[in-house]
Amino acid sequence: MKLTVWTYEGPPHVGAMRVATAMKGLHYVLHAPQGDTYADLLFTMIERRDHRPPVTYTTFQARDLGADTAGLFRTACQDAYDRFQPEAIIVGASCTAELIQDDPGGLAETMGLPIPVIALDLPSYQRKENFGADETFFQIVRHLAKPCDRTERISCNLLGATALGFRHRDDVAEITNLLYEMGIEVNVAAPLGATPSDIARMGAAHFNVLLYPETGELAARHLEKTFGQPYTKVVPIGVGATRDFIAEIRALSGSTATLDTNPLRQTWWTRSVDSTYLTGKRVFIFGDGTHAMAAARIARDEMGFEVVGLGCYNREYARPVRAMAKDMGLEALITDDYLEVERAIEAAQPEMILGTQMERHIGKRLGIPCAVISAPVHVQDFPARYSPQMGFEGANVMFDTLIHPLVMGLEEHLLHMFREDFEFHDAAGPSHHGGHAPKPTEQTQTPVSEPESVTTGDVVWLHDAERELRKIPFFVRGKARRNTEAFASGRGLSEISVDTLYEAKAHYAR
Amino acid sequence: MTQHLSPPATGCRSTPILKERGQREVFCGLTGIIWLHRKMQDAFFLVVGSRTCAHLLQSAAGVMIFAEPRFATAILEESDLAGLNDAHAELDRTVTELLARRPDIRQLFLVGSCPSEVIKLDLGRAAERLTMQHAPKVRVLNYSGSGIETTFTEGEDACLASMVPVLPKTDARELLVVGALPDVVEDQMLALLDGLGIGPVRLLPARHIDTETAVGPNTVFALVQPFLGETHAALVRRGATHLAAPFPFGDEGTTAWLAAIAREFGVSDETFRAVTEAPRRRARQAIAQASETLNGKSVFFFPDSQLEIPLARFLARECGMTPIEVGSPYIHDALHGPDLDLLPSGPTISEGQDVDKQLDRCRAARPDLTICGLGLANPLEAEGLSTKWAIELVFTPVHFYEQAGDLAGLFARPLKRRAVLEAAV
């Protein structure tokens, strides 16, 4: 048993729902107890879909258990077919139905429905949502994709975009445009927007673009093995990654078309002088493996940040995340326990967090600015406006997203200049950022008579040093305090004076 | 708008009920934890279930999940399913860990889920064992909030019913008010009862375990929520007497509810009028504003919380709406009867659900307003129907006089919004 309040991922059948809801002409019959329909509202509310997910639940109750839950499943399956007339059906069990062992796959196959019936085996007590989506998409492709001739023009499939995917809608549009500019047509984008008959003609593409490894890698590997279609390995999030992706596409397609990079503003924006103050900002990055790694590359190579923490919640991508963290001189944090993430963030004392909805709340608690880069996300991260993460427009979006919670150059400069000024003192904080909002505890501390010295751990802060520390803007004060203490204990000092503070400052100066 | 308590020429009590079975688009009883834990300030709710249960609580609790809530899920893992003995040891370990981390907890509820019920994990026995282990500081109880046994608000029913057998015994003739209400509403209710000279009033659930809630053969109880069938039965088993009354929604419902209690405790008509006159006038005034939008409009209720019948009664009699269908997950004659008596005949009364068939009926009827869950609301809006999502009616203060206007407002807002947006096109 594992004590849990927050989960980064839902159960695997929610992953299957993400695939079913992404597609058209496909229906999911889910053997599940009354109540499991709660998952519908993730799609109708968070993603604001205007139709019900194409899922029929058997919604069995206690009184059905002694009797004929298998019969209930058959009826639900037949009713779903009669009512929705799908091109194909996927069937499976949720966690409770897995325990009663009715075998939805076997039951559905014996019904003789005139359409393909695809059985899903999703181990609910071992695996999670992303696995559910990956496996479901793979099974659909495995059952439905037929060998066919390659298209005359160079074409590719886009793999992995699903319902409830973080910015999947706009990423697909962005990459479709990019490929079009390179003279490559999209044969099928799947699961998002595809029908079972679209899946059948996936074999006609020359190669595959794997947008999201978490939800498309099994299918990509299968298509490579069965139809000899190679797939892209670079996920085009960030300018560098997008350029590598373009190179990869050129190698796969032979395209030599020139690309219009005028709309790409991120490279100039990061070079403009106002961005100088971004240099060395300490960031902590957490999310799904793909987005966390992409964000780490952007943070370090394109924004000039210092990455002080990197991790992911989906164990499936632990290996590449570990490798990348090692490359950055860090130890990766692989966990699905948000308390562990919170502890790691507290220990690292970053100036900014890039993470999920959960990290946003951790950031709020700790007073650290945060930008969201990965699912799970709330309704505000399914925006109405065009906001891809991928390609050149994605890079522009990302730049804005990453700098928005931070104090920009001129503002930070003013804070330094006028830090004693009544409008710019500690508690005032900058004008428009939640992360830097005034901290009431610090405000209430000022009127009380200050103690002679402050003890933190083994080291004592002398009164003067403590006062000097308070002159440092609050958003870097945590780092200064930690560095000074580390410096002092490294030298066996038991007290910190003003001199120690400045010695440490000089020592850590970049 | 009716100002008298006269029943309509024909009510709905004897209307044949359309009973349906099929796919049910409803929450399970675990959802009740979200508001129950806010009410019982020293209680912790530990669900023994799967990742799905944790995910449901997370989806239902929204941002509350980030506020160190007093609930959690012990997620069953592969190894827990192998042998039952092992599962009990695991549960003990988890509970000990939890109680060490939260020393403020006085009552712990082990909440059963579909997976724990299906593997027949005996949480009743576990609760007894853990009570002995952690007595006298912590009392451990058990109930099921599983989808296979409970629908949405029935989770509160199961929870309260689990507390009834362990309530202290009393021979005092006391009023016990049953059902969790927002604190602000509860205080208004206590002030009204106090004005009528009725007291002490005991509450179930109380805010703290030490509060003196007791039950016995002279206890008289009134329900403020219509979904408390099991709790009703458990209290009757302990000899308490139920006061049948319409539920306290709107001016009329609140007055009828208070009147039933006043009659029982021999309060004079004069006192009753004196206490209720001013709040009744305020309630009517507030309802009048919102009901301008609602008057003459039709309304369709999908089953969700068992609040549907009393709310349909309020909308029909005090806001001038015409119910087309009133769906409820369960209909309990002793509880819903008084409201059915007052609901003017006409609507289909349905119990249970076959969601696709019910959607067909709803589309055919084209009601002006549809009350339904979040899974149906946006899809129906996209089809051009105005909706009010039902879960809000359980979380928002809506009972008694001072909330009557807000209650009507909840139904009026979607219609006003549609009018505003359509006028702009």
Coordinates of N, CA and C in Angstrom, one line a residue, chain A residues 276-283 304-308 348-351 412 416 475-476 479-480 482-483 502-510:
Chain A
T276 N 19.9 39.9 -20.2 CA 21.2 39.7 -19.6 C 21.0 39.2 -18.1
Y277 N 20.0 39.7 -17.5 CA 19.8 39.3 -16.1 C 19.3 37.9 -15.9
L278 N 18.9 37.3 -17.0 CA 18.5 35.9 -17.0 C 19.7 34.9 -16.7
T279 N 20.9 35.5 -17.0 CA 22.1 34.6 -17.0 C 22.3 34.0 -15.6
G280 N 22.3 32.7 -15.6 CA 22.6 32.0 -14.3 C 21.4 31.9 -13.4
K281 N 20.3 32.3 -13.8 CA 19.1 32.1 -12.9 C 19.0 30.6 -12.6
R282 N 18.8 30.3 -11.4 CA 18.8 28.9 -11.0 C 17.4 28.3 -11.1
V283 N 17.3 27.3 -12.0 CA 15.9 26.7 -12.2 C 15.9 25.2 -11.8
G304 N 20.2 30.5 -21.0 CA 21.4 30.8 -20.1 C 21.1 30.7 -18.6
F305 N 20.1 29.9 -18.3 CA 19.8 29.6 -16.9 C 20.8 28.5 -16.4
E306 N 20.9 28.4 -15.1 CA 21.6 27.3 -14.5 C 20.6 26.3 -14.0
V307 N 20.7 25.0 -14.5 CA 19.7 24.0 -14.1 C 20.2 23.4 -12.8
V308 N 19.4 23.5 -11.7 CA 19.9 23.0 -10.4 C 19.1 21.8 -10.0
A348 N 17.2 22.7 -3.0 CA 17.9 23.4 -4.1 C 17.7 24.9 -4.1
Q349 N 16.7 25.4 -3.4 CA 16.4 26.8 -3.4 C 16.6 27.5 -4.7
P350 N 15.8 27.0 -5.7 CA 15.9 27.6 -7.1 C 15.3 29.0 -7.1
E351 N 15.6 29.8 -8.1 CA 14.9 31.1 -8.3 C 13.7 30.9 -9.2
E412 N 14.7 44.4 -12.1 CA 15.6 43.9 -11.1 C 16.7 45.0 -10.8
H416 N 17.6 46.8 -7.1 CA 18.9 47.0 -6.5 C 19.2 48.4 -6.2
F475 N 14.6 37.9 -3.2 CA 14.5 36.8 -4.1 C 15.9 36.1 -4.3
V476 N 17.0 36.7 -3.9 CA 18.3 36.0 -3.9 C 18.8 35.8 -2.5
K479 N 19.5 32.2 -1.3 CA 20.7 31.6 -1.9 C 21.9 32.2 -1.1
A480 N 21.9 33.5 -0.9 CA 23.0 34.1 -0.2 C 23.2 33.5 1.2
R482 N 22.3 30.5 2.3 CA 22.7 29.2 2.2 C 24.2 29.1 1.8
N483 N 24.6 29.9 0.8 CA 26.0 30.0 0.4 C 26.9 30.4 1.5
Y502 N 30.6 38.8 3.1 CA 31.3 39.3 1.8 C 32.4 38.4 1.3
E503 N 33.1 37.7 2.3 CA 34.0 36.7 1.9 C 33.3 35.7 1.0
A504 N 32.2 35.2 1.5 CA 31.4 34.2 0.8 C 31.0 34.7 -0.5
K505 N 30.5 35.9 -0.5 CA 30.1 36.5 -1.8 C 31.2 36.5 -2.8
A506 N 32.4 36.9 -2.4 CA 33.5 36.9 -3.3 C 33.8 35.5 -3.7
H507 N 33.7 34.5 -2.8 CA 34.1 33.1 -3.1 C 33.1 32.6 -4.2
Y508 N 31.9 32.9 -4.0 CA 30.9 32.3 -5.0 C 30.7 33.2 -6.2
A509 N 31.4 34.3 -6.3 CA 31.2 35.2 -7.4 C 31.4 34.5 -8.8
R510 N 30.5 34.7 -9.7 CA 30.7 34.1 -11.0 C 31.5 35.0 -11.9

